[in-house]
Short mmCIF file of C-alpha atoms and ligand atoms in Angstrom, two decimals:
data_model
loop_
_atom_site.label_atom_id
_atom_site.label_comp_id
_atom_site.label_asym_id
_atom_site.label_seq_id
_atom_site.Cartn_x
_atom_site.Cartn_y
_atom_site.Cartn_z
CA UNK A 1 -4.57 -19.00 9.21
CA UNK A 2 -1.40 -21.15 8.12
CA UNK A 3 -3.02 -23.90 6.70
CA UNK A 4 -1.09 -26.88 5.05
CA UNK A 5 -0.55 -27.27 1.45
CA UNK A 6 -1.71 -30.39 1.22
CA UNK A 7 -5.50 -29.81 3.07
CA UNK A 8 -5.50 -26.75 0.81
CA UNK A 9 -5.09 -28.37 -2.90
CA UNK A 10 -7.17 -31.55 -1.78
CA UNK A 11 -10.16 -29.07 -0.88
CA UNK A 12 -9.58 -27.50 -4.06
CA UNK A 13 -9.34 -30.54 -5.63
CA UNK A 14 -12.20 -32.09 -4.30
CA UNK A 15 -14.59 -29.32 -4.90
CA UNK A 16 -13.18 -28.30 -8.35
CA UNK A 17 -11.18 -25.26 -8.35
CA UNK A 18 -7.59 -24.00 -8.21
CA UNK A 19 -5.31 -22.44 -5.61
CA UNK A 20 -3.05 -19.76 -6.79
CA UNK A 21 0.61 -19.39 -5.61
CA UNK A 22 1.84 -16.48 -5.87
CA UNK A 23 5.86 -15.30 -5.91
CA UNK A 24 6.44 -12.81 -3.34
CA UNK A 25 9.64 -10.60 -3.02
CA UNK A 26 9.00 -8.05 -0.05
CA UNK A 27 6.25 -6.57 2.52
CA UNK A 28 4.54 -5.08 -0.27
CA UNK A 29 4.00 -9.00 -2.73
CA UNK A 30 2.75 -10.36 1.13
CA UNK A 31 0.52 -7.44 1.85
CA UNK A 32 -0.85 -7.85 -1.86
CA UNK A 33 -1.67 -11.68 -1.98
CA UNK A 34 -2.49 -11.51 1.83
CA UNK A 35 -5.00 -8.91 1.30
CA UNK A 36 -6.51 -10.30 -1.93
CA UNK A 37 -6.93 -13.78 -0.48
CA UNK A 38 -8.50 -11.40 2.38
CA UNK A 39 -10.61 -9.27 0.09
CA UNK A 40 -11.97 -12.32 -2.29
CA UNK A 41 -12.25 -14.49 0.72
CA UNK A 42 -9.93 -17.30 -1.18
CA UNK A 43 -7.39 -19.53 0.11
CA UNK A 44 -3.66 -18.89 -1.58
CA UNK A 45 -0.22 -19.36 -1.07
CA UNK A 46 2.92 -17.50 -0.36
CA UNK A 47 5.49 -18.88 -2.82
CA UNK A 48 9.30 -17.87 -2.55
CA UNK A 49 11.64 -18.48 -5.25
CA UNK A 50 15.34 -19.74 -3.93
CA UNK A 51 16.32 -15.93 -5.83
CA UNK A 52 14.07 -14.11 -3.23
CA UNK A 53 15.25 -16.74 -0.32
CA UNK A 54 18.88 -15.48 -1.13
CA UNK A 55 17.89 -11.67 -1.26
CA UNK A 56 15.23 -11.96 1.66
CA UNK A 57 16.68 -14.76 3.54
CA UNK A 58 14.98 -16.07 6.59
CA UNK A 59 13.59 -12.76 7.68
CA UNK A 60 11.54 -13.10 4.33
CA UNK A 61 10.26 -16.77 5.43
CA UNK A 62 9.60 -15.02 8.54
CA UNK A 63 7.75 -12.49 7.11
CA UNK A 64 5.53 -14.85 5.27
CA UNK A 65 4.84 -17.65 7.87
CA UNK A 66 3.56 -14.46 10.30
CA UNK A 67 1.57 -13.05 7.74
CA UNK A 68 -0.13 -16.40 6.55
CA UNK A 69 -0.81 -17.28 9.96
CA UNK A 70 -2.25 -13.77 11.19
CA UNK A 71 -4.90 -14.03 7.67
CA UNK A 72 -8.55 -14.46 7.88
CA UNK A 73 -8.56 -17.04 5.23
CA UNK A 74 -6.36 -20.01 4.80
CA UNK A 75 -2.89 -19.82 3.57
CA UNK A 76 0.40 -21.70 3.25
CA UNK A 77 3.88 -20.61 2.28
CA UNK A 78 5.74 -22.98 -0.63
CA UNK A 79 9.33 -22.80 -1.30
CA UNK A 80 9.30 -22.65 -5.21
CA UNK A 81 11.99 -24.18 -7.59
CA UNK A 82 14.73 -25.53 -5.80
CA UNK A 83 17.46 -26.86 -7.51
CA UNK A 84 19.96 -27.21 -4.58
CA UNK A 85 19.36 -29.03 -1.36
CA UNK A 86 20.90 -26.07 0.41
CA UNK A 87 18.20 -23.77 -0.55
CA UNK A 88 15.67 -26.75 0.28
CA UNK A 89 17.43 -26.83 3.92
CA UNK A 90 17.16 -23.08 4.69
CA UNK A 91 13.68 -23.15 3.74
CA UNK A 92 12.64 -26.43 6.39
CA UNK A 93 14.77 -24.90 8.84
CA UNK A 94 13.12 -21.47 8.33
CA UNK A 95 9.72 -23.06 8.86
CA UNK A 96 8.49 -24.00 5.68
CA UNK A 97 6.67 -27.22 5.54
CA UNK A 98 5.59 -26.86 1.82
CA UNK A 99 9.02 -27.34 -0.88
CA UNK A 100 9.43 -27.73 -4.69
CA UNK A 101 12.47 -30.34 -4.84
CA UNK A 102 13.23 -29.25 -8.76
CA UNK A 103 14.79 -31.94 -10.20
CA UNK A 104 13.21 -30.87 -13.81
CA UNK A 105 16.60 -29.02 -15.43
CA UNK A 106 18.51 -32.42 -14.46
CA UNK A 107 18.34 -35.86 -16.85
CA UNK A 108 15.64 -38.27 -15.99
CA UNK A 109 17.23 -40.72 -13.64
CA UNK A 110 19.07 -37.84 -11.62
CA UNK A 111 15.89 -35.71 -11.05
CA UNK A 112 14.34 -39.30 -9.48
CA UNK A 113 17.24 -39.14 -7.19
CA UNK A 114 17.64 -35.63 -6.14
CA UNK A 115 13.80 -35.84 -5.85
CA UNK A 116 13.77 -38.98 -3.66
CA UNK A 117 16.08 -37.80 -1.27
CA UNK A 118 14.82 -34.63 -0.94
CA UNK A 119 11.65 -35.81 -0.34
CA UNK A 120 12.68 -38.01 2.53
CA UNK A 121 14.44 -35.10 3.90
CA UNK A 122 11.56 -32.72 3.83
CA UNK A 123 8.71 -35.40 4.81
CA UNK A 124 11.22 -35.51 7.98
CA UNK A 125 10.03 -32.45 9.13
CA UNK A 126 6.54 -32.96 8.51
CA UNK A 127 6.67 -30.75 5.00
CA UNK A 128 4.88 -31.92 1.83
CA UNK A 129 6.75 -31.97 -1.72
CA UNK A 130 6.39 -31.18 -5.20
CA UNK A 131 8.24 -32.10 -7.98
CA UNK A 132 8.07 -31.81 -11.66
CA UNK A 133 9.46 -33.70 -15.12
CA UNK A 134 9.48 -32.94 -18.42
CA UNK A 135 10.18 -29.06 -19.30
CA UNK A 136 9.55 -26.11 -20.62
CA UNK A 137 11.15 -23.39 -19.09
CA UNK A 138 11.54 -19.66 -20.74
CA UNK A 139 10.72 -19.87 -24.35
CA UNK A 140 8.76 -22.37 -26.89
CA UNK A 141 10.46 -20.31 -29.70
CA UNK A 142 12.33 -22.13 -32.24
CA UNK A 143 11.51 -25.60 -31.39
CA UNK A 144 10.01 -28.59 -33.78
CA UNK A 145 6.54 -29.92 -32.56
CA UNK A 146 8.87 -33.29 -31.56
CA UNK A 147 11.28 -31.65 -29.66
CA UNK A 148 8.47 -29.67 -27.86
CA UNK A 149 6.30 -32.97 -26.89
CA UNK A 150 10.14 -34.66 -25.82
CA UNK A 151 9.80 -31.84 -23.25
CA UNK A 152 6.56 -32.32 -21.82
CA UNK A 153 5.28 -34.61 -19.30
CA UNK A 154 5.59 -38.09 -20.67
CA UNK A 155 2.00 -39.70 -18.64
CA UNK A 156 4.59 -43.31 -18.46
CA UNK A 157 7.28 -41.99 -16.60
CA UNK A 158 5.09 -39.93 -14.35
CA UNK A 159 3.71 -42.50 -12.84
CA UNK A 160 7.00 -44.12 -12.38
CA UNK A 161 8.39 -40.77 -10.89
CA UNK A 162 5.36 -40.32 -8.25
CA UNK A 163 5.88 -43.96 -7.20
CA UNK A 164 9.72 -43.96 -6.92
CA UNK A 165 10.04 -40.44 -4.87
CA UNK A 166 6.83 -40.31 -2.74
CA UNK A 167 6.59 -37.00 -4.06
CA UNK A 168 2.77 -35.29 -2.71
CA UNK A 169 1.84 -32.85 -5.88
CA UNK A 170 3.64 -33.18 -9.55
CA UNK A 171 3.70 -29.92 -11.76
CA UNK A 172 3.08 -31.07 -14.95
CA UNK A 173 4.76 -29.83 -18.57
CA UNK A 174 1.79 -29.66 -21.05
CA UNK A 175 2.85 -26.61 -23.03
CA UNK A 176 3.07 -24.08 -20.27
CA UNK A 177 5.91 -21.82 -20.38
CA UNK A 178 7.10 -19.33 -17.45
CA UNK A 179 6.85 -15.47 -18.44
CA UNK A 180 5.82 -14.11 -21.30
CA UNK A 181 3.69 -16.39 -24.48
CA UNK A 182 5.63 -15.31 -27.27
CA UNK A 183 2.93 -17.03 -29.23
CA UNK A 184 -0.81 -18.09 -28.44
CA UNK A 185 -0.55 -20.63 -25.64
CA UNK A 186 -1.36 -23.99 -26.42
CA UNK A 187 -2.03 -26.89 -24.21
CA UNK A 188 -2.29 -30.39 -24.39
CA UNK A 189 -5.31 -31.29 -22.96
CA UNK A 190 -4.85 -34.59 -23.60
CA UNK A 191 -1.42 -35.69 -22.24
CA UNK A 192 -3.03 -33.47 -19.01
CA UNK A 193 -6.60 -35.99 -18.94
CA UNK A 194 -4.07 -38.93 -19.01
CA UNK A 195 -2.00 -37.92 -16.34
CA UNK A 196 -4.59 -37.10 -14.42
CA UNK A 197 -6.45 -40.56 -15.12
CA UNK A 198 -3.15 -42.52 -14.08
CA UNK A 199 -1.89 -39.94 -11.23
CA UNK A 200 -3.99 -39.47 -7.55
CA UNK A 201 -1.90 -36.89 -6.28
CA UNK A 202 -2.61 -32.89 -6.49
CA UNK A 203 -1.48 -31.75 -10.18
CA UNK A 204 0.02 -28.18 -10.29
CA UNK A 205 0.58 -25.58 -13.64
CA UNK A 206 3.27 -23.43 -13.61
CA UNK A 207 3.54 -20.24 -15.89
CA UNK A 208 -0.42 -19.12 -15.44
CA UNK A 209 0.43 -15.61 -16.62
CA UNK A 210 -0.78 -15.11 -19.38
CA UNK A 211 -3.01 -18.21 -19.89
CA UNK A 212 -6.82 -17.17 -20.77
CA UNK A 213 -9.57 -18.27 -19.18
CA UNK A 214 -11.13 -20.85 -20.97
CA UNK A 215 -7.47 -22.36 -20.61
CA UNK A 216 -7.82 -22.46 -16.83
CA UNK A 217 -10.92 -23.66 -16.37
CA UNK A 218 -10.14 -26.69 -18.56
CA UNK A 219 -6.95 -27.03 -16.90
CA UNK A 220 -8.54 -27.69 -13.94
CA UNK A 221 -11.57 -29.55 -15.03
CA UNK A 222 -8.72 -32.25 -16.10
CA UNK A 223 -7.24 -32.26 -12.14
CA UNK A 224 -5.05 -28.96 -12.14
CA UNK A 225 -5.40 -27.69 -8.28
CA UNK A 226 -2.56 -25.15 -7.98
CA UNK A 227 -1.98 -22.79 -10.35
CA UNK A 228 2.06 -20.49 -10.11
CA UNK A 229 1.97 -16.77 -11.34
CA UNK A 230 4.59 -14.42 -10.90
CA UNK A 231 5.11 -12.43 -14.19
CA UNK A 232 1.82 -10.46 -14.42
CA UNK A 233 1.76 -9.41 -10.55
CA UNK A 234 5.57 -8.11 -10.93
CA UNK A 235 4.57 -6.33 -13.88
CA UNK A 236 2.09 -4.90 -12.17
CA UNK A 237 4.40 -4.02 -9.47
CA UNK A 238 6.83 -2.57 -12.01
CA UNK A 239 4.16 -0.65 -13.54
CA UNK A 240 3.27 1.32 -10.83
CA UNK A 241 7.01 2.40 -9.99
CA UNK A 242 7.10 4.21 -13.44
CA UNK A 243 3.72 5.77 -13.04
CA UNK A 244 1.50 7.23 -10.39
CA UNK A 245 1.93 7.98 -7.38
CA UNK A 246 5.71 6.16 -7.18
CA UNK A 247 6.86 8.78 -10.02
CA UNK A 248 5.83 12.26 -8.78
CA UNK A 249 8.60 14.40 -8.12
CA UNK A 250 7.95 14.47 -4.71
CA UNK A 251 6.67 11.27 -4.09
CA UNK A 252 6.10 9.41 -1.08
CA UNK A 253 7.33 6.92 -0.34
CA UNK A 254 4.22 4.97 1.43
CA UNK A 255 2.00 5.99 -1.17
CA UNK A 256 3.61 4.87 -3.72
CA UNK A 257 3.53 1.90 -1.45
CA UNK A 258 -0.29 1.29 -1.65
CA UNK A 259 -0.12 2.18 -5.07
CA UNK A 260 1.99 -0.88 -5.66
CA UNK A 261 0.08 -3.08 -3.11
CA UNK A 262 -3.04 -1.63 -4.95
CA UNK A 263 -2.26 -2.70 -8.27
CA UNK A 264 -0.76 -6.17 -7.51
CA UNK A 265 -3.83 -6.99 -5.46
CA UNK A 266 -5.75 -6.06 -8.64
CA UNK A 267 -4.33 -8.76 -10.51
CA UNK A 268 -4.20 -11.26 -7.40
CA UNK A 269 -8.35 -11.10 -7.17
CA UNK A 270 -8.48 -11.56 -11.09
CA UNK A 271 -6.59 -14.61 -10.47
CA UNK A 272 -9.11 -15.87 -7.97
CA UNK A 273 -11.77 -15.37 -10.09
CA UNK A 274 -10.22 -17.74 -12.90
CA UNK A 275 -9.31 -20.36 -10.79
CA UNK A 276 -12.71 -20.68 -9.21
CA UNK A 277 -11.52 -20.09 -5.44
CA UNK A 278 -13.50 -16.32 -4.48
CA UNK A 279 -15.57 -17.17 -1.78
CA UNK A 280 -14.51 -20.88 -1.31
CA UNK A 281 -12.43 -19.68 2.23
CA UNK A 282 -15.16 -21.55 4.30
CA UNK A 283 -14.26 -24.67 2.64
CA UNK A 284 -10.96 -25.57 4.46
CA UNK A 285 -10.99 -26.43 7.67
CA UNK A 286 -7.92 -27.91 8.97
CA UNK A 287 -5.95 -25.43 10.39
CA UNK A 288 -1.92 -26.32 10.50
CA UNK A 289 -0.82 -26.41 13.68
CA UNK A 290 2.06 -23.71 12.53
CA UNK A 291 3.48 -23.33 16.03
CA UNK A 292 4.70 -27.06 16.44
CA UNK A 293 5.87 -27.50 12.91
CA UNK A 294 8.26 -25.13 13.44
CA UNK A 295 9.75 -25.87 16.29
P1 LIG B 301 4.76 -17.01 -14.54
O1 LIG B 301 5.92 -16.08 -14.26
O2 LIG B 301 4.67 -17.34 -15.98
O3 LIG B 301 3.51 -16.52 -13.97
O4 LIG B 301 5.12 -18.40 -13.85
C1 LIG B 301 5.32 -18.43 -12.48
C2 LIG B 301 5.77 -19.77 -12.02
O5 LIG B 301 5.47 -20.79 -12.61
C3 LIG B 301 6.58 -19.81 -10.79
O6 LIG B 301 6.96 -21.09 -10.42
#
């Protein structure tokens, strides 16, 4: 059921859990969240990076808007990352009505530009926005405490930000990284309670792989409603091509197939467990009317 991404991180919100996104390349990532969300009975998203839009194109955002919409539980599909408008274009005209306008690699006053405009553009189709400052993209490694904290989410200019663009859900820089923790992860819990104090609008984490669970829960006992993981289900994806069924010598191909599906869907329902939203399906109801929005 193609559900908007709005209803779905106010639910969560409101009843105190997280939605996962998840980045999805192919049939296989779509069958895997799809039939997780399915399995767990959990609302999730579909999230495709501009990288996959360019490989995948709109057959991809096809692919995802049918599949979200055919599922028992409620889903929406989330254009992650965008740094250009073009990719932000191909993704409303494709159907999306869910966009990350990523102003975050930019300086300050730029990102509230390319963020404002974009979100006027996209709230003209009827699709809701999220945006992000401060940042910390790849690595932590190698930087003083100070220039770590000039990174993160400074609570002031948040609130300036989510005024000025109109934005609908801010991903927040608290110490989260994307791939791989070199180190122990460590999050300011703080900086996250005073956003959240100052900030009404859905909060979102990116770089949940890897974060443990006590870290997630307290994430979103301070107002964090969407959680982004990619690393750990592609690893689990790339796993499975090296082993098992994927590696025999003569393997087949749709085996291998479920084998992959299998795994990633493994590591999909583990996510659902941490966030809080197994079993919490029943809770949205306020089906998207999918066939209008696209039109
Ligand atoms: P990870 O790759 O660390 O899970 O982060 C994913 C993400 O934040 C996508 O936007």
């Amino acid at each position: 059921m193609l559900t908007s991404t709005q209803e779905l991180l106010e639910t969560a919100s409101r009843n105190i859990y997280a939605i996962g996104a998840f980045n999805v390349y192919n049939l296989e990532g779509v069958k895997a969240v799809v039939q997780a969300a399915e399995a767990a009975s959990s609302p999730s998203m579909l999230q495709i990076h501009p990288s996959a839009l360019k490989y995948g194109g709109s057959a991809l955002m096809a692919l995802c808007l049918e599949a979200a919409d055919k599922a028992l539980v409620p889903m929406s599909v989330h254009l992650d990352h965008s740094t250009s408008s073009d990719a932000i274009q191909m993704g409303l005209a494709g159907g999306l009505r869910s966009i990350m306008a990523d102003g975050s690699p930019f300086p300050y006053e730029k990102n509230l530009e390319f963020t404002r405009a974009m979100t006027e553009l996209a709230h003209s189709y009827g699709a809701v926005v999220e945006a992000e400052i401060g940042r910390i993209s790849g690595t932590e490694d190698g930087l003083t405490i100070a220039e770590k904290e000039a990174k993160m989410t400074d609570p002031d200019q948040a609130v300036e930000f989510v005024h000025e663009t109109g934005v609908d859900s801010l991903a927040v820089t608290i110490g989260n990284v994307h791939g791989k923790y070199q180190s122990e992860p460590r999050l300011d819990f703080n900086r996250l309670e005073t956003i959240r104090r100052r900030i009404n609008i859905p909060l979102v984490l990116h770089g949940a792989s890897g974060l443990p669970a006590s870290m997630i829960s307290q994430s979103i006992e301070r107002g964090v409603s969407k959680f982004n993981v990619n690393t750990e289900v592609r690893q689990a994806y790339m796993q499975i091509l090296k082993t098992g069924a994927c590696n025999l010598p003569d393997s087949d191909l749709l085996e291998c197939m479920d084998d992959v599906i299998d795994a990633m869907k493994q590591v999909i329902m583990g996510k659902f467990d941490l966030f809080g939203s197994t079993n919490k399906a029943h809770l949205h109801q306020s089906p998207y009317m999918a066939a209008s929005s696209r039109s």
